[in-house]
Amino acid sequence: MASVASRTGCVELGHGCYAWIAGDAGWGMSNAGLITGRGESLLVDTLYDLRLTETMLDALTPLTATAPIATVVNTHGNGDHWFGNQLVAHAEIIAARGSVADMRQVGPAEMLALTGMDSPAGHFARRIFGRFDYTGIEPALPNRIFDGESVLDIGGTEVRLIDVGPAHSAGDTIVHVPQARTVYTGDIVFAGAAPVVWHGPFTRWLAACDLLLGLDADIVVPGHGPVATKQTVREIRDYLEYVHEQATARFTTGMPVMDAARDIRLGRFADLHESERLAVNVHTVYRELDPALPPLDGPGLFGCMAELCPRV
């Protein structure tokens, strides 16, 4: 696993499974996967823009020449996991119902608007997303929606889809390949970076981690970061549990949400990248505890994260 965990680009996992590892766990630099069977393959996620997706597809050509991509699974509705769909629009594209709802709300046009704002939120968005090109993207939404669980046969290989959302987002699909003891987690797992709880509730994400820990799988392909093991799942679970406890304690004292985000000390989680996501996570906890609190839109959430980033 050590050698696999250090590799980027196309990483062979065994039993016809591959990971596409970005090599940078930062904002928008997402992973994908390929599951090959007899005469066909399944692609797990596309990438954040057309250039990145085309580069990946070109690199996968030696594998897909004899096993063309017939199925695509978008693990969730964040653009870095589906904006490249138009390049594989010939395939059946599958996603959970909640994921499609997210896709309809935030597409490339909304990201162009966010990164074009003259505000702290816009400045922060440009800093983290400036490397991506959202122009020319024609949203290709999934043409097959599933609820709960679904089992696919990809050229003789069993692939299980499990919607564990809402958690990170409104719909979060994990892709399990039992015979390969491999699971593609989407953004339920971040390796080396703090998770961001856009949707919640936290209890659903904790339950998703427990489900992953209970699977007969040794290889974990996270949504961001290097190929991992269940130890990374445990670390994400511990972070979520800690943040929920810390935010809840401050909520009960009446501390305002951003004061709480600034006050929380991350301790052993301080080395995780993108620590500013704590602002979003504390907001999510506060809204769980008081549903009357109004939700923040995208610019509002990015503005809060900008407050925790002195470099913006």
CSV table of C-alpha atoms in Angstrom, one decimal:
chain,number,residue,atom,x,y,z
A,1,MET,CA,0.0,0.0,0.0
A,2,ALA,CA,2.9,2.4,0.7
A,3,SER,CA,3.9,2.5,-2.9
A,4,VAL,CA,0.4,2.8,-4.2
A,5,ALA,CA,-0.3,5.6,-1.7
A,6,SER,CA,2.5,7.7,-3.1
A,7,ARG,CA,1.5,7.5,-6.7
A,8,THR,CA,-0.4,10.0,-8.8
A,9,GLY,CA,-2.1,9.8,-12.2
A,10,CYS,CA,-3.4,6.4,-13.2
A,11,VAL,CA,-2.8,4.0,-10.3
A,12,GLU,CA,-3.5,0.3,-10.7
A,13,LEU,CA,-5.3,-1.2,-7.7
A,14,GLY,CA,-5.8,-4.8,-8.9
A,15,HIS,CA,-8.7,-6.9,-10.1
A,16,GLY,CA,-9.4,-4.4,-12.9
A,17,CYS,CA,-9.7,-1.4,-10.7
A,18,TYR,CA,-7.8,1.8,-11.1
A,19,ALA,CA,-7.7,5.2,-9.4
A,20,TRP,CA,-7.0,8.6,-11.1
A,21,ILE,CA,-5.2,10.5,-8.3
A,22,ALA,CA,-4.8,14.3,-8.7
A,23,GLY,CA,-1.6,14.5,-6.7
A,24,ASP,CA,-2.9,17.6,-4.9
A,25,ALA,CA,-5.6,17.3,-2.3
A,26,GLY,CA,-6.5,20.9,-2.5
A,27,TRP,CA,-9.8,22.6,-3.4
A,28,GLY,CA,-11.2,21.2,-6.7
A,29,MET,CA,-8.3,18.8,-7.3
A,30,SER,CA,-10.4,15.6,-7.2
A,31,ASN,CA,-9.8,12.0,-7.8
A,32,ALA,CA,-11.7,9.6,-10.1
A,33,GLY,CA,-11.7,5.9,-10.7
A,34,LEU,CA,-12.0,3.2,-13.5
A,35,ILE,CA,-13.5,-0.2,-13.0
A,36,THR,CA,-12.9,-2.5,-16.0
A,37,GLY,CA,-14.8,-5.6,-17.0
A,38,ARG,CA,-15.1,-7.7,-20.1
A,39,GLY,CA,-15.7,-5.4,-23.0
A,40,GLU,CA,-16.8,-2.4,-20.9
A,41,SER,CA,-15.8,-0.2,-18.0
A,42,LEU,CA,-17.3,2.2,-15.4
A,43,LEU,CA,-15.9,5.6,-14.7
A,44,VAL,CA,-16.2,7.0,-11.2
A,45,ASP,CA,-16.5,10.7,-11.5
A,46,THR,CA,-15.3,13.3,-14.0
A,47,LEU,CA,-13.1,16.3,-13.1
A,48,TYR,CA,-13.6,20.0,-12.5
A,49,ASP,CA,-13.0,21.3,-16.1
A,50,LEU,CA,-12.8,19.9,-19.6
A,51,ARG,CA,-9.0,20.1,-19.8
A,52,LEU,CA,-8.5,18.0,-16.7
A,53,THR,CA,-11.1,15.5,-17.7
A,54,GLU,CA,-9.7,15.2,-21.2
A,55,THR,CA,-6.2,14.7,-19.9
A,56,MET,CA,-7.5,11.9,-17.7
A,57,LEU,CA,-9.5,10.2,-20.4
A,58,ASP,CA,-6.5,10.3,-22.8
A,59,ALA,CA,-4.3,8.7,-20.1
A,60,LEU,CA,-6.9,5.9,-19.6
A,61,THR,CA,-7.1,5.1,-23.4
A,62,PRO,CA,-4.9,2.0,-23.1
A,63,LEU,CA,-7.4,0.6,-20.7
A,64,THR,CA,-10.6,1.8,-22.3
A,65,ALA,CA,-9.7,0.9,-25.9
A,66,THR,CA,-10.8,-2.7,-25.3
A,67,ALA,CA,-13.2,-1.8,-22.5
A,68,PRO,CA,-15.0,1.4,-23.5
A,69,ILE,CA,-16.6,3.5,-20.8
A,70,ALA,CA,-20.3,2.5,-20.9
A,71,THR,CA,-21.2,3.8,-17.4
A,72,VAL,CA,-20.3,6.8,-15.4
A,73,VAL,CA,-21.2,7.2,-11.7
A,74,ASN,CA,-21.0,10.7,-10.2
A,75,THR,CA,-20.5,10.3,-6.5
A,76,HIS,CA,-22.1,13.6,-5.6
A,77,GLY,CA,-23.1,17.0,-7.0
A,78,ASN,CA,-20.0,19.1,-6.4
A,79,GLY,CA,-18.7,20.3,-9.7
A,80,ASP,CA,-15.2,18.8,-9.3
A,81,HIS,CA,-16.9,15.4,-9.6
A,82,TRP,CA,-19.1,16.0,-12.6
A,83,PHE,CA,-18.3,19.1,-14.7
A,84,GLY,CA,-16.4,16.9,-17.2
A,85,ASN,CA,-19.5,14.8,-17.9
A,86,GLN,CA,-20.0,16.2,-21.4
A,87,LEU,CA,-16.9,14.3,-22.6
A,88,VAL,CA,-18.5,11.0,-21.6
A,89,ALA,CA,-22.1,11.9,-22.5
A,90,HIS,CA,-22.4,8.8,-24.7
A,91,ALA,CA,-22.4,6.7,-21.5
A,92,GLU,CA,-25.1,6.0,-19.0
A,93,ILE,CA,-24.5,8.5,-16.2
A,94,ILE,CA,-25.8,7.5,-12.8
A,95,ALA,CA,-26.2,9.5,-9.6
A,96,ALA,CA,-28.2,9.5,-6.4
A,97,ARG,CA,-31.3,11.7,-6.4
A,98,GLY,CA,-29.9,14.2,-4.0
A,99,SER,CA,-26.8,14.6,-6.1
A,100,VAL,CA,-28.8,15.6,-9.1
A,101,ALA,CA,-30.6,18.2,-7.1
A,102,ASP,CA,-27.3,19.7,-6.1
A,103,MET,CA,-26.1,19.7,-9.7
A,104,ARG,CA,-29.2,21.7,-10.8
A,105,GLN,CA,-28.5,24.3,-8.1
A,106,VAL,CA,-24.8,24.9,-8.7
A,107,GLY,CA,-23.3,24.5,-12.2
A,108,PRO,CA,-20.4,26.1,-14.1
A,109,ALA,CA,-22.3,29.4,-14.5
A,110,GLU,CA,-22.7,29.7,-10.8
A,111,MET,CA,-19.0,29.0,-10.3
A,112,LEU,CA,-18.1,31.7,-12.9
A,113,ALA,CA,-20.3,34.1,-11.0
A,114,LEU,CA,-18.7,33.3,-7.6
A,115,THR,CA,-15.1,33.6,-8.8
A,116,GLY,CA,-16.0,36.9,-10.5
A,117,MET,CA,-17.3,38.6,-7.4
A,118,ASP,CA,-15.5,41.6,-6.0
A,119,SER,CA,-15.8,40.7,-2.4
A,120,PRO,CA,-13.9,38.7,0.2
A,121,ALA,CA,-15.8,35.6,-0.9
A,122,GLY,CA,-14.9,36.2,-4.5
A,123,HIS,CA,-11.3,36.9,-3.7
A,124,PHE,CA,-11.1,33.6,-1.7
A,125,ALA,CA,-12.9,31.7,-4.5
A,126,ARG,CA,-10.4,33.0,-7.1
A,127,ARG,CA,-7.5,32.0,-5.0
A,128,ILE,CA,-8.6,28.4,-4.6
A,129,PHE,CA,-10.4,27.9,-7.9
A,130,GLY,CA,-8.4,30.2,-10.2
A,131,ARG,CA,-6.6,27.2,-11.8
A,132,PHE,CA,-9.8,25.9,-13.3
A,133,ASP,CA,-11.5,26.9,-16.5
A,134,TYR,CA,-15.3,26.8,-16.3
A,135,THR,CA,-15.9,28.2,-19.8
A,136,GLY,CA,-17.2,26.0,-22.5
A,137,ILE,CA,-18.7,23.5,-20.0
A,138,GLU,CA,-22.2,22.2,-21.1
A,139,PRO,CA,-23.8,20.6,-18.0
A,140,ALA,CA,-24.5,16.9,-18.8
A,141,LEU,CA,-26.7,15.7,-15.9
A,142,PRO,CA,-27.1,12.1,-15.0
A,143,ASN,CA,-29.6,10.2,-17.2
A,144,ARG,CA,-30.3,7.5,-14.5
A,145,ILE,CA,-31.2,8.3,-10.9
A,146,PHE,CA,-31.1,5.7,-8.1
A,147,ASP,CA,-32.3,5.7,-4.5
A,148,GLY,CA,-30.7,3.8,-1.6
A,149,GLU,CA,-28.6,1.1,-3.2
A,150,SER,CA,-28.1,-0.3,-6.7
A,151,VAL,CA,-26.0,-3.2,-8.0
A,152,LEU,CA,-24.4,-3.1,-11.4
A,153,ASP,CA,-22.8,-5.7,-13.6
A,154,ILE,CA,-19.8,-4.2,-15.4
A,155,GLY,CA,-18.6,-6.9,-17.8
A,156,GLY,CA,-18.9,-9.6,-15.2
A,157,THR,CA,-17.7,-7.4,-12.3
A,158,GLU,CA,-20.1,-6.7,-9.5
A,159,VAL,CA,-20.3,-3.0,-8.5
A,160,ARG,CA,-22.4,-1.8,-5.6
A,161,LEU,CA,-23.6,1.8,-5.3
A,162,ILE,CA,-24.7,3.0,-1.9
A,163,ASP,CA,-26.1,6.5,-1.3
A,164,VAL,CA,-25.0,7.4,2.2
A,165,GLY,CA,-26.2,11.0,2.0
A,166,PRO,CA,-27.2,13.5,2.9
A,167,ALA,CA,-23.9,14.0,4.5
A,168,HIS,CA,-21.1,15.9,2.7
A,169,SER,CA,-23.8,17.0,0.2
A,170,ALA,CA,-27.4,16.2,-0.5
A,171,GLY,CA,-26.4,12.9,-2.1
A,172,ASP,CA,-23.2,10.9,-1.5
A,173,THR,CA,-22.6,7.7,-3.3
A,174,ILE,CA,-19.9,5.2,-2.4
A,175,VAL,CA,-18.8,2.7,-5.1
A,176,HIS,CA,-17.9,-0.7,-3.7
A,177,VAL,CA,-16.2,-3.5,-5.8
A,178,PRO,CA,-16.4,-6.5,-3.5
A,179,GLN,CA,-14.1,-8.9,-5.5
A,180,ALA,CA,-11.4,-6.2,-5.5
A,181,ARG,CA,-11.9,-5.3,-1.8
A,182,THR,CA,-11.9,-1.7,-3.0
A,183,VAL,CA,-14.2,1.3,-2.4
A,184,TYR,CA,-14.4,4.6,-4.1
A,185,THR,CA,-15.8,7.1,-1.5
A,186,GLY,CA,-16.2,10.4,-3.2
A,187,ASP,CA,-16.0,13.2,-0.7
A,188,ILE,CA,-17.1,11.1,2.3
A,189,VAL,CA,-13.3,10.6,2.7
A,190,PHE,CA,-10.6,13.3,2.3
A,191,ALA,CA,-7.0,12.1,2.7
A,192,GLY,CA,-4.7,14.8,4.1
A,193,ALA,CA,-7.4,17.6,4.1
A,194,ALA,CA,-10.2,18.6,6.4
A,195,PRO,CA,-13.7,17.5,5.3
A,196,VAL,CA,-16.3,20.1,4.6
A,197,VAL,CA,-19.9,19.5,5.7
A,198,TRP,CA,-21.9,21.4,3.1
A,199,HIS,CA,-25.1,19.7,4.0
A,200,GLY,CA,-25.1,17.3,6.9
A,201,PRO,CA,-26.3,16.2,9.3
A,202,PHE,CA,-23.1,15.1,11.0
A,203,THR,CA,-24.8,11.9,12.2
A,204,ARG,CA,-25.3,10.8,8.6
A,205,TRP,CA,-21.6,11.3,7.8
A,206,LEU,CA,-20.6,9.5,11.0
A,207,ALA,CA,-22.9,6.6,10.0
A,208,ALA,CA,-21.3,6.6,6.5
A,209,CYS,CA,-17.9,6.3,8.0
A,210,ASP,CA,-19.1,3.4,10.1
A,211,LEU,CA,-20.5,1.7,7.0
A,212,LEU,CA,-17.1,2.1,5.2
A,213,LEU,CA,-15.3,0.6,8.2
A,214,GLY,CA,-17.7,-2.4,8.1
A,215,LEU,CA,-17.1,-3.1,4.4
A,216,ASP,CA,-14.9,-6.0,3.3
A,217,ALA,CA,-12.5,-3.6,1.7
A,218,ASP,CA,-8.8,-2.9,2.1
A,219,ILE,CA,-8.3,-0.1,-0.5
A,220,VAL,CA,-10.0,3.2,0.0
A,221,VAL,CA,-10.0,5.7,-2.9
A,222,PRO,CA,-10.9,9.1,-1.4
A,223,GLY,CA,-12.5,12.0,-3.2
A,224,HIS,CA,-9.3,14.0,-2.6
A,225,GLY,CA,-5.8,12.9,-1.7
A,226,PRO,CA,-3.7,9.7,-2.1
A,227,VAL,CA,-5.1,6.1,-2.1
A,228,ALA,CA,-5.7,5.3,1.5
A,229,THR,CA,-6.9,2.6,4.0
A,230,LYS,CA,-9.6,2.4,6.6
A,231,GLN,CA,-7.2,4.3,9.0
A,232,THR,CA,-8.0,7.5,7.0
A,233,VAL,CA,-11.7,6.8,7.4
A,234,ARG,CA,-11.2,6.6,11.2
A,235,GLU,CA,-9.3,9.9,11.1
A,236,ILE,CA,-12.1,11.6,9.2
A,237,ARG,CA,-14.7,10.2,11.6
A,238,ASP,CA,-12.7,11.4,14.6
A,239,TYR,CA,-12.4,14.9,13.1
A,240,LEU,CA,-16.1,15.1,12.5
A,241,GLU,CA,-16.9,13.9,16.0
A,242,TYR,CA,-14.5,16.4,17.6
A,243,VAL,CA,-15.8,19.4,15.6
A,244,HIS,CA,-19.4,18.5,16.4
A,245,GLU,CA,-18.6,18.2,20.1
A,246,GLN,CA,-16.6,21.5,20.2
A,247,ALA,CA,-19.2,23.5,18.2
A,248,THR,CA,-22.1,22.1,20.3
A,249,ALA,CA,-20.4,23.1,23.5
A,250,ARG,CA,-20.0,26.7,22.2
A,251,PHE,CA,-23.6,26.8,20.9
A,252,THR,CA,-24.9,25.9,24.3
A,253,THR,CA,-23.1,29.0,25.8
A,254,GLY,CA,-24.6,31.3,23.2
A,255,MET,CA,-21.3,32.0,21.4
A,256,PRO,CA,-21.9,33.4,17.9
A,257,VAL,CA,-21.1,31.0,15.1
A,258,MET,CA,-18.0,32.7,13.7
A,259,ASP,CA,-16.7,33.4,17.2
A,260,ALA,CA,-17.0,29.7,17.8
A,261,ALA,CA,-15.1,28.9,14.5
A,262,ARG,CA,-12.3,31.2,15.6
A,263,ASP,CA,-12.3,29.8,19.1
A,264,ILE,CA,-12.1,26.1,18.4
A,265,ARG,CA,-8.5,24.7,18.5
A,266,LEU,CA,-8.1,21.8,16.1
A,267,GLY,CA,-5.4,20.1,18.1
A,268,ARG,CA,-4.2,16.8,16.4
A,269,PHE,CA,-6.2,17.8,13.3
A,270,ALA,CA,-4.4,21.1,12.9
A,271,ASP,CA,-2.1,19.7,10.2
A,272,LEU,CA,-5.0,18.9,7.8
A,273,HIS,CA,-5.0,21.2,4.8
A,274,GLU,CA,-7.9,23.5,4.1
A,275,SER,CA,-8.5,24.1,7.8
A,276,GLU,CA,-10.7,27.1,6.9
A,277,ARG,CA,-13.5,24.6,6.2
A,278,LEU,CA,-14.1,24.7,10.0
A,279,ALA,CA,-16.2,27.8,9.4
A,280,VAL,CA,-18.6,25.9,7.2
A,281,ASN,CA,-18.6,22.9,9.5
A,282,VAL,CA,-19.5,25.0,12.6
A,283,HIS,CA,-22.3,26.7,10.6
A,284,THR,CA,-23.7,23.3,9.8
A,285,VAL,CA,-23.6,22.2,13.5
A,286,TYR,CA,-25.4,25.4,14.6
A,287,ARG,CA,-28.1,24.9,12.0
A,288,GLU,CA,-28.6,21.3,13.1
A,289,LEU,CA,-29.0,22.6,16.7
A,290,ASP,CA,-31.3,25.5,15.7
A,291,PRO,CA,-33.1,24.8,12.4
A,292,ALA,CA,-34.5,28.4,12.6
A,293,LEU,CA,-31.1,29.7,11.7
A,294,PRO,CA,-31.2,30.9,8.0
A,295,PRO,CA,-28.9,28.9,5.7
A,296,LEU,CA,-26.0,30.7,4.1
A,297,ASP,CA,-25.7,30.7,0.3
A,298,GLY,CA,-22.4,29.9,-1.5
A,299,PRO,CA,-21.0,33.4,-1.3
A,300,GLY,CA,-21.9,33.6,2.4
A,301,LEU,CA,-20.1,30.3,3.2
A,302,PHE,CA,-17.0,31.3,1.2
A,303,GLY,CA,-17.0,34.7,2.9
A,304,CYS,CA,-17.0,32.9,6.3
A,305,MET,CA,-14.0,30.8,5.2
A,306,ALA,CA,-12.2,33.9,4.0
A,307,GLU,CA,-12.4,35.2,7.5
A,308,LEU,CA,-10.4,32.3,8.7
A,309,CYS,CA,-7.8,32.7,6.0
A,310,PRO,CA,-5.6,35.7,6.7
A,311,ARG,CA,-3.9,35.4,3.3
A,312,VAL,CA,-7.1,36.4,1.4
